[in-house]
Coordinates of C-alpha atoms in Angstrom, one line a residue:
M1 CA -13.7 -76.0 -24.2
A2 CA -12.0 -72.5 -24.0
N3 CA -13.3 -69.8 -26.1
A4 CA -11.1 -68.8 -28.7
A5 CA -9.7 -65.5 -29.2
V6 CA -11.3 -62.8 -31.3
P7 CA -8.7 -61.8 -33.8
Q8 CA -8.1 -57.9 -34.1
T9 CA -7.5 -56.5 -37.6
P10 CA -5.2 -53.8 -38.1
G11 CA -8.3 -51.3 -39.1
S12 CA -9.9 -51.8 -35.6
M13 CA -6.5 -51.1 -33.8
S14 CA -6.2 -48.2 -35.8
R15 CA -9.6 -46.7 -34.8
R16 CA -9.0 -47.4 -31.2
K17 CA -5.8 -45.2 -31.4
K18 CA -7.5 -42.5 -33.3
I19 CA -10.1 -42.7 -30.7
A20 CA -7.6 -42.4 -27.9
L21 CA -6.0 -39.9 -29.3
I22 CA -8.9 -37.6 -29.9
A23 CA -10.0 -38.2 -26.1
G24 CA -6.7 -37.2 -25.0
A25 CA -6.1 -34.1 -27.2
G26 CA -9.9 -32.9 -26.2
T27 CA -8.6 -33.2 -22.5
V28 CA -5.6 -31.5 -23.2
V29 CA -7.6 -28.4 -24.7
T30 CA -10.2 -28.7 -22.2
V31 CA -7.4 -28.3 -19.2
G32 CA -5.9 -25.8 -21.3
V33 CA -9.1 -23.4 -21.9
L34 CA -9.7 -23.8 -18.1
L35 CA -6.3 -22.3 -17.2
L36 CA -6.9 -19.8 -20.0
L37 CA -10.1 -19.0 -18.0
V38 CA -8.8 -18.9 -14.5
P39 CA -7.4 -15.2 -14.9
T40 CA -10.6 -14.4 -16.5
I41 CA -12.7 -15.5 -13.7
A42 CA -10.4 -14.3 -11.0
S43 CA -10.7 -10.8 -12.3
S44 CA -14.2 -10.9 -12.7
L45 CA -14.3 -11.9 -8.9
A46 CA -11.7 -9.6 -7.5
P47 CA -13.4 -6.3 -7.2
G48 CA -16.2 -7.9 -5.0
I49 CA -13.8 -9.7 -2.9
I50 CA -11.5 -6.6 -2.4
E51 CA -14.8 -4.7 -1.9
S52 CA -15.7 -6.8 0.9
Q53 CA -12.8 -7.2 2.5
A54 CA -12.3 -3.8 2.8
A55 CA -15.7 -3.4 4.6
K56 CA -14.3 -5.7 7.5
Q57 CA -11.0 -3.8 8.1
I58 CA -11.9 0.0 8.1
A59 CA -14.5 2.1 8.8
G60 CA -14.9 3.7 5.5
S61 CA -15.4 1.5 2.2
V62 CA -13.8 0.9 -1.3
K63 CA -15.3 0.8 -4.5
V64 CA -13.4 -1.0 -7.5
G65 CA -14.1 -0.5 -11.1
S66 CA -12.2 -3.4 -12.5
V67 CA -9.5 -6.0 -12.1
S68 CA -6.8 -7.6 -14.3
V69 CA -5.1 -10.8 -13.1
S70 CA -2.8 -12.9 -15.0
W71 CA -0.8 -16.0 -14.0
T72 CA 2.8 -14.4 -13.8
G73 CA 1.5 -10.6 -13.4
P74 CA 1.1 -7.8 -13.4
T75 CA -2.1 -7.3 -11.6
K76 CA -4.0 -4.1 -12.4
I77 CA -6.7 -2.4 -10.3
T78 CA -8.3 0.4 -12.0
G79 CA -11.3 3.1 -10.6
I80 CA -10.3 2.6 -6.9
E81 CA -12.6 4.9 -5.0
L82 CA -11.8 5.4 -1.4
L83 CA -14.9 6.7 0.9
D84 CA -14.9 7.7 4.2
D85 CA -17.1 6.9 7.1
K86 CA -20.1 9.1 5.8
G87 CA -19.7 7.7 2.2
Q88 CA -17.9 10.8 0.8
K89 CA -15.3 10.2 -1.6
V90 CA -11.5 10.9 -0.1
G91 CA -9.7 9.8 -3.4
T92 CA -9.7 7.8 -6.7
L93 CA -6.6 5.7 -7.5
E94 CA -5.1 3.4 -9.8
A95 CA -2.9 0.4 -8.6
S96 CA -0.7 -2.5 -10.4
S97 CA 0.9 -5.3 -8.6
S98 CA 4.4 -6.8 -10.0
L99 CA 2.4 -10.5 -8.5
G100 CA 0.1 -12.8 -10.3
I101 CA -1.7 -15.8 -9.6
L102 CA 1.3 -17.9 -9.4
S103 CA 3.3 -15.8 -6.9
V104 CA 0.4 -16.1 -4.3
L105 CA 0.3 -20.0 -4.4
G106 CA 1.9 -21.3 -1.4
G107 CA 2.0 -18.5 0.4
L108 CA 3.7 -14.6 0.1
S109 CA 6.9 -13.6 1.7
D110 CA 7.9 -11.3 -1.3
L111 CA 5.1 -8.8 -1.8
G112 CA 6.7 -7.7 -5.1
T113 CA 6.2 -4.1 -6.2
T114 CA 2.8 -2.1 -6.0
T115 CA 2.7 1.0 -8.1
I116 CA 0.1 3.7 -7.3
S117 CA -1.4 6.8 -8.9
G118 CA -4.3 9.3 -8.7
S119 CA -5.5 11.8 -6.4
L120 CA -6.8 12.2 -2.7
E121 CA -9.0 15.0 -1.5
V122 CA -7.8 15.3 2.3
V123 CA -10.0 17.4 4.5
Q124 CA -9.7 18.5 7.9
T125 CA -12.8 19.7 9.7
A126 CA -12.6 21.5 13.3
A127 CA -14.8 20.0 15.8
A128 CA -16.6 22.6 18.6
D129 CA -14.4 21.4 21.2
G130 CA -11.3 22.8 19.1
T131 CA -9.9 19.2 18.0
S132 CA -10.1 18.2 14.4
T133 CA -9.5 15.1 12.0
T134 CA -9.5 14.3 8.8
N135 CA -11.9 12.5 6.3
L136 CA -8.6 10.1 5.5
Q137 CA -8.0 9.1 9.1
R138 CA -12.1 8.3 9.4
A139 CA -11.6 6.6 6.3
I140 CA -8.7 4.1 7.2
A141 CA -9.8 3.9 10.9
P142 CA -9.9 0.3 12.0
R143 CA -13.5 -0.8 11.9
T144 CA -13.0 -2.7 15.1
P145 CA -10.0 -1.6 16.9
A146 CA -7.4 -4.2 18.2
A147 CA -7.7 -5.6 21.7
P148 CA -5.1 -4.5 23.7
S149 CA -1.8 -6.9 23.6
T150 CA 1.3 -7.1 25.5
E151 CA 3.0 -9.2 22.9
P152 CA 5.1 -7.3 20.6
A153 CA 4.0 -7.0 16.7
K154 CA 6.2 -9.5 14.5
F155 CA 7.6 -8.5 10.8
P156 CA 8.3 -12.0 9.2
G157 CA 12.0 -12.0 8.6
D158 CA 11.7 -13.0 5.0
L159 CA 8.9 -10.5 4.0
R160 CA 9.9 -7.9 1.4
A161 CA 7.6 -5.4 -0.1
E162 CA 7.9 -1.8 -2.0
L163 CA 5.6 0.7 -3.3
V164 CA 6.1 3.2 -6.0
V165 CA 4.2 6.2 -6.2
D166 CA 3.6 7.8 -9.5
A167 CA 2.1 11.0 -9.9
L168 CA 0.0 11.4 -7.1
T169 CA -2.1 14.4 -6.5
I170 CA -3.1 15.6 -3.0
T171 CA -5.2 18.3 -2.1
T172 CA -5.5 19.6 1.4
T173 CA -8.8 21.9 2.7
Q174 CA -9.2 23.2 6.3
K175 CA -12.8 23.6 7.3
D176 CA -14.3 25.3 10.3
A177 CA -16.6 23.4 12.8
A178 CA -19.6 25.0 10.9
G179 CA -18.1 23.4 7.2
A180 CA -16.9 27.0 5.8
T181 CA -13.4 26.5 3.8
L182 CA -10.6 28.4 5.6
R183 CA -7.7 27.4 3.3
S184 CA -6.5 25.0 0.4
A185 CA -3.7 23.7 -0.8
K186 CA -2.4 21.0 -3.4
I187 CA 0.7 19.0 -4.0
T188 CA 1.2 17.6 -7.7
G189 CA 3.2 15.2 -9.5
L190 CA 4.3 13.7 -6.1
K191 CA 6.7 11.1 -7.0
G192 CA 8.8 8.4 -4.8
T193 CA 9.3 4.8 -3.6
A194 CA 8.8 3.1 -0.1
G195 CA 10.4 -0.2 1.0
A196 CA 10.3 -2.6 4.0
A197 CA 12.2 -5.8 4.4
G198 CA 12.5 -8.4 7.1
R199 CA 15.5 -9.3 9.4
A200 CA 16.6 -12.3 6.8
V201 CA 16.8 -9.7 4.1
G202 CA 17.9 -6.9 5.7
G203 CA 20.7 -9.2 7.7
D204 CA 22.0 -8.5 10.9
R205 CA 20.6 -4.9 11.3
G206 CA 17.1 -6.4 11.5
A207 CA 13.9 -5.0 9.5
N208 CA 14.5 -2.0 7.8
A209 CA 12.5 0.6 5.8
K210 CA 13.5 3.3 3.5
A211 CA 11.3 5.9 1.8
N212 CA 12.1 8.9 -0.6
F213 CA 9.5 11.3 -1.8
K214 CA 9.4 14.8 -3.9
G215 CA 6.6 16.8 -5.2
A216 CA 5.9 20.2 -5.9
I217 CA 3.3 22.6 -4.2
D218 CA 0.9 25.1 -6.2
G219 CA 2.4 28.4 -5.9
G220 CA 6.0 27.2 -6.5
G221 CA 6.4 25.3 -3.4
T222 CA 8.6 22.1 -2.9
F223 CA 8.4 19.1 -0.7
E224 CA 11.1 16.3 0.0
L225 CA 11.3 13.5 2.4
S226 CA 14.0 10.7 2.7
L227 CA 13.9 7.9 5.6
D228 CA 16.4 5.1 6.2
A229 CA 15.4 3.2 9.4
T230 CA 17.2 0.0 10.4
G231 CA 17.1 -2.1 13.6
L232 CA 13.2 -2.1 13.6
T233 CA 13.0 -6.1 14.7
D234 CA 15.1 -8.2 17.3
T235 CA 16.7 -11.4 16.6
A236 CA 13.0 -13.1 17.0
D237 CA 11.6 -10.9 14.3
A238 CA 9.6 -8.6 17.0
V239 CA 9.3 -5.0 16.6
R240 CA 11.2 -2.9 18.6
I241 CA 11.1 1.1 17.8
D242 CA 13.2 1.6 21.0
G243 CA 16.4 0.0 19.4
A244 CA 15.9 1.5 15.8
K245 CA 18.2 3.6 14.0
V246 CA 16.8 6.4 11.9
D247 CA 18.0 8.9 9.3
L248 CA 15.0 11.2 8.6
S249 CA 15.2 14.6 6.6
V250 CA 12.2 16.6 5.6
K251 CA 12.7 19.6 3.4
A252 CA 10.0 22.1 2.6
A253 CA 9.9 25.4 0.8
G254 CA 6.6 27.5 0.1
V255 CA 4.6 25.0 2.0
P256 CA 1.0 25.8 3.8
S257 CA 1.3 24.7 7.4
A258 CA -2.1 23.7 6.9
M259 CA -1.1 21.0 4.6
L260 CA 1.4 19.6 6.6
D261 CA -0.8 19.6 9.8
A262 CA -3.8 17.9 7.6
L263 CA -1.3 15.1 6.4
A264 CA 0.3 14.7 9.6
G265 CA -2.7 14.7 11.2
Q266 CA -1.7 16.7 14.2
G267 CA -5.1 18.8 14.6
G268 CA -3.5 22.3 14.1
L269 CA -0.4 21.9 16.1
V270 CA 2.0 22.4 13.2
A271 CA 0.0 25.6 11.9
G272 CA -0.3 26.8 15.7
A273 CA 3.8 26.3 16.1
L274 CA 4.8 27.7 12.3
G275 CA 2.4 30.1 11.2
P276 CA 0.4 30.2 7.8
S277 CA 3.5 28.8 5.7
V278 CA 6.9 27.3 5.9
Q279 CA 8.9 29.2 3.6
N280 CA 12.0 27.3 3.9
A281 CA 12.4 24.6 6.6
T282 CA 14.6 21.1 7.1
L283 CA 13.8 18.7 10.0
S284 CA 16.8 16.4 10.4
V285 CA 16.7 13.3 12.9
R286 CA 19.6 10.6 13.1
G287 CA 20.8 8.4 15.5
G288 CA 18.7 6.1 17.8
L289 CA 15.2 6.0 19.3
K290 CA 16.0 4.0 22.2
D291 CA 14.0 6.4 24.7
A292 CA 12.4 10.0 24.8
Q293 CA 15.8 11.4 25.9
A294 CA 17.4 10.1 22.9
V295 CA 14.9 11.6 20.8
S296 CA 15.3 15.2 22.4
R297 CA 19.3 14.9 21.8
Q298 CA 18.6 14.3 18.0
W299 CA 19.9 17.3 15.6
V300 CA 17.1 19.2 14.7
S301 CA 17.2 22.6 12.5
L302 CA 13.9 24.4 11.6
E303 CA 13.8 27.8 9.8
H304 CA 10.4 29.2 8.5

């Protein structure tokens, strides 16, 4: 004889629905809380990740005060300290990126806009053999030099990135082999933008790069730089500098040669060629960079 079905009362059905609804609501709330906590957790872990990755890549080191991450951006990093290979501070920066967590899911082709501000103290120290290096060069030098390769570097065709510099102060100091300060100068309020885009973004011109910067020099001087470079890659996205077209303009007035020398890492060549200061100079390069002969034919005017 088959078992008779137990009749369900309306009350028992109602209780089960309530339990199911409560359980479902609890799951939704739990997932929601976890989603809200992801940026918080990522923010707490990010400083250590940035510091450890920097230690693997550069000879110097990086310390990070705090990171604020959100799902859609921006991402803000404060209290960034760049140290050279001797542990001495080179600069303190603040940075923000337009990207958020969702931007990096599935890979990155558009790196968005990164904005930086703060200060750098570039110290150029002479060696006994007459050469010189800067603490900035030593700080960002590769920790492990790349092995020689015959393959050209690649610049992904769909890559795009922009850098915005907002009120950056750069102090340059020259020291002799004994460590005594010879001279120093400061750029204040340096502002500008720099960007690069791959072939797919730049069209048939190949990868391109642009930059525009302006700053004031203590003592009334000024510094301006403008760059427009196209054709930096071939149709296979391989970097081909010899096929690039460049329009470069650098204007300097009342700028200590030591500052240009330190920033360019030329070990005294600029100061030796131009004297103690550049009073009124314009350096312009327009055309192709196919070979050294082409470079020598560029129009260059320099007054100091």
